[in-house]
Amino acid sequence: MKRLSTDRLWAMAVLAPSIILLAVFVYGFIFRTAYTSLTDWGNDPAQAFSLTPIIRFIGLQNYHDLFTSGLNTRFRQDLVSTLFFTIFFIAGCLGLGLAMALLLDRNPKAEGLWRTIFLFPMSLSFIVTGTIWRWMLQPQGGLNQLLHLNPASNGWLTSRDSVWSFDWNKLPLITAVLVALALLWVGWQALRSAQRTRMGVAFGCAALLLLWALVIGPNVKLLPAPELHGFNIAFIGIIIAAIWQMSGYTMALYLAGLRGIPEELREAARVDGANEWNTYRHVIFPLLAPITLSAMIILGHISLKIFDLVFAMTGPDNGPTDVPALLMYITSFRQNALAVGAAIGTVLLLLVAIIIVPYLASQFRSQEGHA
Amino acid sequence: MTSTPLSPTSVSSVHKSPRFTLTRGLMYLGLIVAALFFLLPIYLLIVTAFKTPDAINLATTWQLPKFLNWASFSDAWAKVGGNMLNSLFLAVVATAISAMLGSLNGYALSKWKFRGANTLFALMLFGMFIPYQSVLIPLFQFIKSLGLYGNIWGLILAHVVYGIPITTLIFRNFYADVPDALVEAATIDGAGFWGIYAKVIFPISIPGFVVVIIWQFTQVWNEFLFAATLTSSGSQPVTYALSQLAGGQAVSWNLPMAGAILAAIPTLLVYIVLGRYFVRGLLAGSVKG
Amino acid sequence: MKKSIKNALVITAALGLTAQALAANKIEIFSWWAGDEGPALAALIKLYEAKYPAVKVDNATVTGGAGTNAKAVLKTRMLGGDPPDSFQAHAGQELTGTWVVANRMEDLTSLYKSEGWNSKFPKAVIDLISYKGGIYSVPVDVHRSNVMWYVPANLKKWGVSVPKTWHEMLTACTTLKAKGVATPLVMGENWTQQMIWESLATGMLGAQGWNNLWNGKLKFTDPKVVATFSMYGNLLDCANKDASGLSWQQATDRMLAGQAAFNIMGDWAAGYMTTTKKLKPGTDFAWSASPSTSGTFIMLADSFGLPKGAKDRTEVINWLKVLGSKQGQDAFNPLKGSIAARTDSDLGKYGAYSQSAANDWKKNTIVGSMVHGAAAPESFTSGFGSINDAFVSNRDAKAAAQASQDLADKSRIGM
């Protein structure tokens, strides 16, 4: 396709407006927000909404405050909440989506109808979903009545209970131990497949981390006083609503994957005498693994960004069901702390980037190879 | 798009003889339970919308209304009708522009590859994953400086720009399946960049456009954050109006429920009528850049 | 005829003429008064439309308790350089601390002079809306934050009397629980919970102590203030657990339905109960000052101002004139359940509750509400919501007091 360079120039000219727009609207604005987060805009009320505000550069102070100041417990709880929300939301969507796809893969009658039923919530707005589920989850009505649950102990969105609490001060410690455990597992796998170097490195790093956790870790203090954060029960209802909306998506992904598996493979497994369960376990599920990964990444970034659904279900200002995206909104527009809001937005962006950037990189590295 | 379109015909020959056995019974049981999970909220939505405010009480939540109270819908329409027209205008215009841009971009990226095209494309794609909170304040300062603040065109601009990555992605993958031989043949006939687009690419783009238009229309219609922050009272889309209807005192639930139905109808219709394309858009958004 | 005008409008809009060309006959009024508070605003707008029939009023309401949502929208619009013609803001810090200090409001001193309002509004109210010698808004109503509502027949049935102090409240709580009233005190979402603390702190610290919190003379870390949080914790044990999911109306409904005995809520609840619920004040429901605060009036006032750069300046000034007039205030307040900010209102037009409130307004010590933006700036009020949330779950009075003080320092209270 080496052709006249005018055509090539046309290709670039056609792309130019989009590239310029995205350069400004994505990268330019991200840079701007990141810069704003390093200033004191809004800390002085006289400057917050002035038409010509005086804004000073204060470095990483806003971030430091978010992670350590006693006034920002809400932000830290929101991070913890988002983490739990993401885990349960992804697990729920994957589980339910896979189950539905497996059922549909068995060719029931009226397959198209079932599929339509499972997938239609995807076409709704989170605001619509939130409105419906808010009504479903009223303590005295909806779901509680249907299942004959006691409203007093099943407050759903209004619950203030929290489980699996841990001290924010222990966060470095917990992280170190979890990473060490993961490394130990990697090392164990390496041991079994006799990869000596990998085993050595994994066990070595794990040992170092555990040593750090035992000796230095307990003395690391982010905050002067212990501060408990956990999984807020009120989130359960929001997780259910989110799964209701998004599990059709994983179903569609899995179904496409299942339909893409050549029948010969299944036949071959059957000929080898594998029963149905073993066929799934050793043939089908491994083939679905890449889809699972894609789905986790897409769902993961949706759940980190979640905003509309929570807004519609519990309003903009309900502590137990707060998430960083909402906190950014409230901090900027109600508390008038625009720079702190920008810092929250930036943290949110970093969280998403941690998931998305490696994904995009891997997608395109493999493509660049044969392009 | 590695996706195979969900066409039951291609596989229906596989597991034949759907005799009724225990496993098939369990399969249908599973399907019914799942369907109940998806449909019960909709049942509640509809029956609540058709009740009068005083007929809505928690003890009779699940019962059918005694009579159909259409007034819920006319009341809800009075509150969100104007916003639905805003949404319609917004979604149609934004979708048309971003689909056109996406088609050209996809063509340029897939048929006129240049060094670094993939990296450039990956950088473009990142734009569809960012949390909009991280660009919100500069975005509306920018829109304000353009003089588009509070105006529906400001919102259209935002949706067009943040829609470019996904529309480009879908078209790029769509055009990747177009044999290069076709393009080569046209080149030999003397067609250039635009000639090939007009004679070869555009005519076969209809399915691509359908996928993109459905996807983008649904996204724009359903979006909330920009809707809430970039508009003023005359230009607010329906998601925002609905959140107001539902977020206030909410003593009479029939109103937000009727509003939710109204707000859901357009995208739901699109989905039911063009479901297969909708699924392709869904899959395109996630599988293989 | 109407249709052709509409068409003409559409065509001019399509031709891209600026909004200013059409502005001569419209005004946008931005508020959070919808639903049950809607009729009062409607009455005011009706009065305005009667006086200025050529003007089209755009009643832009954004719902959501105490204006949480409205404030977010208002701020995006102000940041976007698109101010509503006139917007609702609580008199006090919410107006001055956010908008006046940022130089976004026009000084209305000359309007006060020409309308002769300086002698018509109480000095305490004018002080709240003044900043460095200018007056920046027109108050339309006065509300009281520290009111406790109950149903007399229910109290009689349960054999409890109205608690005069917070300690009596705790005793009543124990009695009521023994009688099977699981949640003697009903509360709603976050800001309504903060109102309980506000009443409590005013009651326990006294009016002077409360004021000292906001001028920096009394620290939140003072043991007396810590004690208010401890007491608040005791009260939470008397209250419903599903509070965060209830709007204030739903909370009031529970009190009316006998699921709870007491509801501490601003006196807009009177408007809700009489206008929307059609109940008879004094018999179907009754009220007293919240415990330990009799003789103190925690006030808040809604006011409207003129933002700099408003598109329809003349119309706004006319609107403000209607708002500030005796006729306007007496059309609005009886429906809203508030009392007029003016001192010369015609009490005969008001309900039983408002007459008693107007009486207290004249005799009591007046302090400003924190929750509703009179005493504290928004940065404090908003942050206090998080402190309340944290306290409701961890019940750590000392931590709450310390956080409040940190917040006060950050919000530059007393500086």
CSV table of C-alpha atoms in Angstrom, one decimal, chain B residues 8-204:
chain,number,residue,atom,x,y,z
B,8,PRO,CA,-28.0,-19.1,16.5
B,9,THR,CA,-28.3,-20.6,13.0
B,10,SER,CA,-24.6,-21.3,12.7
B,11,VAL,CA,-24.7,-23.6,15.7
B,12,SER,CA,-28.3,-24.8,15.9
B,13,SER,CA,-27.3,-28.0,14.2
B,14,VAL,CA,-24.9,-28.9,17.0
B,15,HIS,CA,-26.8,-30.1,20.0
B,16,LYS,CA,-29.8,-31.6,18.4
B,17,SER,CA,-32.6,-33.6,19.9
B,18,PRO,CA,-33.8,-31.2,22.7
B,19,ARG,CA,-35.7,-34.1,24.4
B,20,PHE,CA,-36.9,-33.2,27.8
B,21,THR,CA,-34.5,-34.6,30.2
B,22,LEU,CA,-33.6,-33.6,33.8
B,23,THR,CA,-30.7,-31.5,32.7
B,24,ARG,CA,-32.9,-29.6,30.2
B,25,GLY,CA,-35.4,-29.1,33.0
B,26,LEU,CA,-32.7,-27.7,35.2
B,27,MET,CA,-31.6,-25.5,32.3
B,28,TYR,CA,-35.1,-24.0,31.9
B,29,LEU,CA,-35.3,-23.6,35.7
B,30,GLY,CA,-32.1,-21.6,35.6
B,31,LEU,CA,-33.3,-19.5,32.7
B,32,ILE,CA,-36.6,-18.7,34.5
B,33,VAL,CA,-34.9,-17.7,37.7
B,34,ALA,CA,-32.5,-15.4,35.8
B,35,ALA,CA,-35.4,-14.0,33.8
B,36,LEU,CA,-37.3,-13.3,37.0
B,37,PHE,CA,-34.3,-11.4,38.4
B,38,PHE,CA,-34.3,-9.2,35.3
B,39,LEU,CA,-38.0,-8.8,34.9
B,40,LEU,CA,-39.3,-8.3,38.4
B,41,PRO,CA,-38.0,-4.8,38.7
B,42,ILE,CA,-39.6,-4.0,35.4
B,43,TYR,CA,-42.9,-5.4,36.6
B,44,LEU,CA,-42.7,-3.2,39.7
B,45,LEU,CA,-41.8,-0.2,37.6
B,46,ILE,CA,-44.8,-0.6,35.4
B,47,VAL,CA,-47.4,-1.3,38.0
B,48,THR,CA,-46.1,1.5,40.2
B,49,ALA,CA,-46.2,3.9,37.3
B,50,PHE,CA,-49.9,3.1,36.6
B,51,LYS,CA,-51.0,3.6,40.2
B,52,THR,CA,-52.4,6.8,41.7
B,53,PRO,CA,-50.2,8.3,44.4
B,54,ASP,CA,-52.6,7.3,47.2
B,55,ALA,CA,-52.9,3.8,45.8
B,56,ILE,CA,-49.1,3.4,46.3
B,57,ASN,CA,-48.5,2.0,49.7
B,58,LEU,CA,-45.9,-0.3,50.8
B,59,ALA,CA,-48.2,-3.1,51.7
B,60,THR,CA,-49.6,-3.5,48.2
B,61,THR,CA,-46.4,-2.8,46.4
B,62,TRP,CA,-46.6,-5.9,44.2
B,63,GLN,CA,-50.3,-5.8,43.4
B,64,LEU,CA,-51.6,-4.8,40.1
B,65,PRO,CA,-53.2,-1.3,40.0
B,66,LYS,CA,-57.0,-1.2,40.4
B,67,PHE,CA,-57.2,0.9,37.2
B,68,LEU,CA,-54.7,2.3,34.9
B,69,ASN,CA,-53.7,5.8,35.9
B,70,TRP,CA,-52.5,7.3,32.7
B,71,ALA,CA,-52.2,10.7,34.5
B,72,SER,CA,-48.8,9.5,35.8
B,73,PHE,CA,-47.5,9.6,32.3
B,74,SER,CA,-49.0,12.9,31.3
B,75,ASP,CA,-47.7,14.5,34.6
B,76,ALA,CA,-44.3,12.9,34.0
B,77,TRP,CA,-44.3,14.1,30.4
B,78,ALA,CA,-45.0,17.6,31.6
B,79,LYS,CA,-41.9,17.5,33.6
B,80,VAL,CA,-39.5,15.6,31.3
B,81,GLY,CA,-41.1,16.0,27.9
B,82,GLY,CA,-39.1,19.1,27.0
B,83,ASN,CA,-35.9,17.4,28.2
B,84,MET,CA,-36.7,14.3,26.1
B,85,LEU,CA,-36.7,16.6,23.0
B,86,ASN,CA,-33.4,18.1,24.1
B,87,SER,CA,-32.0,14.5,24.5
B,88,LEU,CA,-33.3,13.6,21.1
B,89,PHE,CA,-31.7,16.6,19.4
B,90,LEU,CA,-28.5,16.1,21.3
B,91,ALA,CA,-28.3,12.4,20.7
B,92,VAL,CA,-29.1,12.6,17.0
B,93,VAL,CA,-26.7,15.4,16.2
B,94,ALA,CA,-23.8,14.2,18.4
B,95,THR,CA,-24.3,10.6,17.0
B,96,ALA,CA,-24.3,11.8,13.4
B,97,ILE,CA,-21.1,13.9,13.8
B,98,SER,CA,-19.2,11.3,15.8
B,99,ALA,CA,-20.2,8.5,13.4
B,100,MET,CA,-19.0,10.4,10.4
B,101,LEU,CA,-15.7,11.3,12.1
B,102,GLY,CA,-15.3,7.7,13.3
B,103,SER,CA,-15.8,6.3,9.8
B,104,LEU,CA,-13.2,8.6,8.3
B,105,ASN,CA,-10.8,8.0,11.1
B,106,GLY,CA,-11.3,4.2,11.0
B,107,TYR,CA,-10.7,4.3,7.2
B,108,ALA,CA,-7.5,6.4,7.6
B,109,LEU,CA,-6.2,4.2,10.3
B,110,SER,CA,-7.0,0.8,8.8
B,111,LYS,CA,-6.3,1.4,5.1
B,112,TRP,CA,-3.6,4.1,5.2
B,113,LYS,CA,-1.4,2.8,8.0
B,114,PHE,CA,1.6,4.9,8.8
B,115,ARG,CA,4.4,4.6,11.2
B,116,GLY,CA,3.1,4.9,14.7
B,117,ALA,CA,-0.5,4.6,13.7
B,118,ASN,CA,-1.2,2.0,16.3
B,119,THR,CA,0.4,4.0,19.1
B,120,LEU,CA,-1.5,7.0,18.0
B,121,PHE,CA,-4.7,5.0,18.0
B,122,ALA,CA,-4.0,3.6,21.5
B,123,LEU,CA,-3.5,7.1,22.7
B,124,MET,CA,-6.8,8.1,21.2
B,125,LEU,CA,-8.5,5.1,22.7
B,126,PHE,CA,-7.4,6.0,26.2
B,127,GLY,CA,-9.9,8.9,25.9
B,128,MET,CA,-12.9,6.5,26.2
B,129,PHE,CA,-11.8,5.1,29.5
B,130,ILE,CA,-11.0,8.2,31.5
B,131,PRO,CA,-13.3,9.1,34.3
B,132,TYR,CA,-14.9,12.3,33.2
B,133,GLN,CA,-14.5,13.8,36.7
B,134,SER,CA,-10.8,14.2,35.9
B,135,VAL,CA,-11.6,16.5,33.0
B,136,LEU,CA,-14.8,18.1,34.2
B,137,ILE,CA,-13.6,21.5,35.5
B,138,PRO,CA,-11.3,22.3,32.6
B,139,LEU,CA,-14.0,21.0,30.2
B,140,PHE,CA,-16.5,23.5,31.3
B,141,GLN,CA,-14.1,26.3,31.5
B,142,PHE,CA,-13.2,25.6,27.9
B,143,ILE,CA,-16.8,25.3,26.9
B,144,LYS,CA,-17.5,28.6,28.7
B,145,SER,CA,-14.6,30.3,26.8
B,146,LEU,CA,-16.1,29.1,23.6
B,147,GLY,CA,-19.4,30.8,24.6
B,148,LEU,CA,-21.2,27.4,24.5
B,149,TYR,CA,-21.8,27.1,28.2
B,150,GLY,CA,-25.4,26.2,29.1
B,151,ASN,CA,-26.1,25.7,25.4
B,152,ILE,CA,-26.9,22.3,24.0
B,153,TRP,CA,-24.1,22.7,21.5
B,154,GLY,CA,-21.6,22.7,24.3
B,155,LEU,CA,-22.9,19.3,25.4
B,156,ILE,CA,-22.9,18.1,21.8
B,157,LEU,CA,-19.3,19.1,21.5
B,158,ALA,CA,-18.3,17.1,24.6
B,159,HIS,CA,-20.2,14.0,23.4
B,160,VAL,CA,-18.7,14.2,19.9
B,161,VAL,CA,-15.2,14.5,21.2
B,162,TYR,CA,-15.4,11.8,23.9
B,163,GLY,CA,-17.3,9.6,21.4
B,164,ILE,CA,-14.5,9.7,18.8
B,165,PRO,CA,-12.5,6.9,20.4
B,166,ILE,CA,-15.3,4.3,20.3
B,167,THR,CA,-16.6,5.2,16.9
B,168,THR,CA,-13.1,5.1,15.5
B,169,LEU,CA,-12.5,1.8,17.1
B,170,ILE,CA,-15.6,0.2,15.7
B,171,PHE,CA,-15.0,1.5,12.2
B,172,ARG,CA,-11.3,0.6,12.3
B,173,ASN,CA,-12.1,-3.0,13.2
B,174,PHE,CA,-14.9,-3.0,10.7
B,175,TYR,CA,-12.8,-1.8,7.8
B,176,ALA,CA,-10.0,-4.1,8.8
B,177,ASP,CA,-12.2,-6.9,7.5
B,178,VAL,CA,-12.5,-5.2,4.1
B,179,PRO,CA,-10.0,-7.0,1.9
B,180,ASP,CA,-7.0,-4.9,0.9
B,181,ALA,CA,-7.4,-6.3,-2.6
B,182,LEU,CA,-10.5,-4.2,-3.1
B,183,VAL,CA,-8.5,-1.1,-2.2
B,184,GLU,CA,-5.6,-2.1,-4.4
B,185,ALA,CA,-8.0,-2.6,-7.3
B,186,ALA,CA,-9.4,0.9,-6.8
B,187,THR,CA,-5.9,2.4,-6.6
B,188,ILE,CA,-5.0,0.8,-9.9
B,189,ASP,CA,-8.1,2.4,-11.3
B,190,GLY,CA,-6.6,5.7,-10.3
B,191,ALA,CA,-8.7,6.4,-7.2
B,192,GLY,CA,-7.1,8.3,-4.4
B,193,PHE,CA,-7.9,8.6,-0.7
B,194,TRP,CA,-11.3,10.2,-1.2
B,195,GLY,CA,-12.1,8.2,-4.3
B,196,ILE,CA,-11.6,4.9,-2.5
B,197,TYR,CA,-13.6,6.1,0.5
B,198,ALA,CA,-16.5,7.1,-1.8
B,199,LYS,CA,-16.5,4.2,-4.1
B,200,VAL,CA,-15.3,1.3,-2.0
B,201,ILE,CA,-15.5,1.9,1.6
B,202,PHE,CA,-18.5,4.1,2.3
B,203,PRO,CA,-21.0,1.9,0.3
B,204,ILE,CA,-20.2,-1.1,2.4
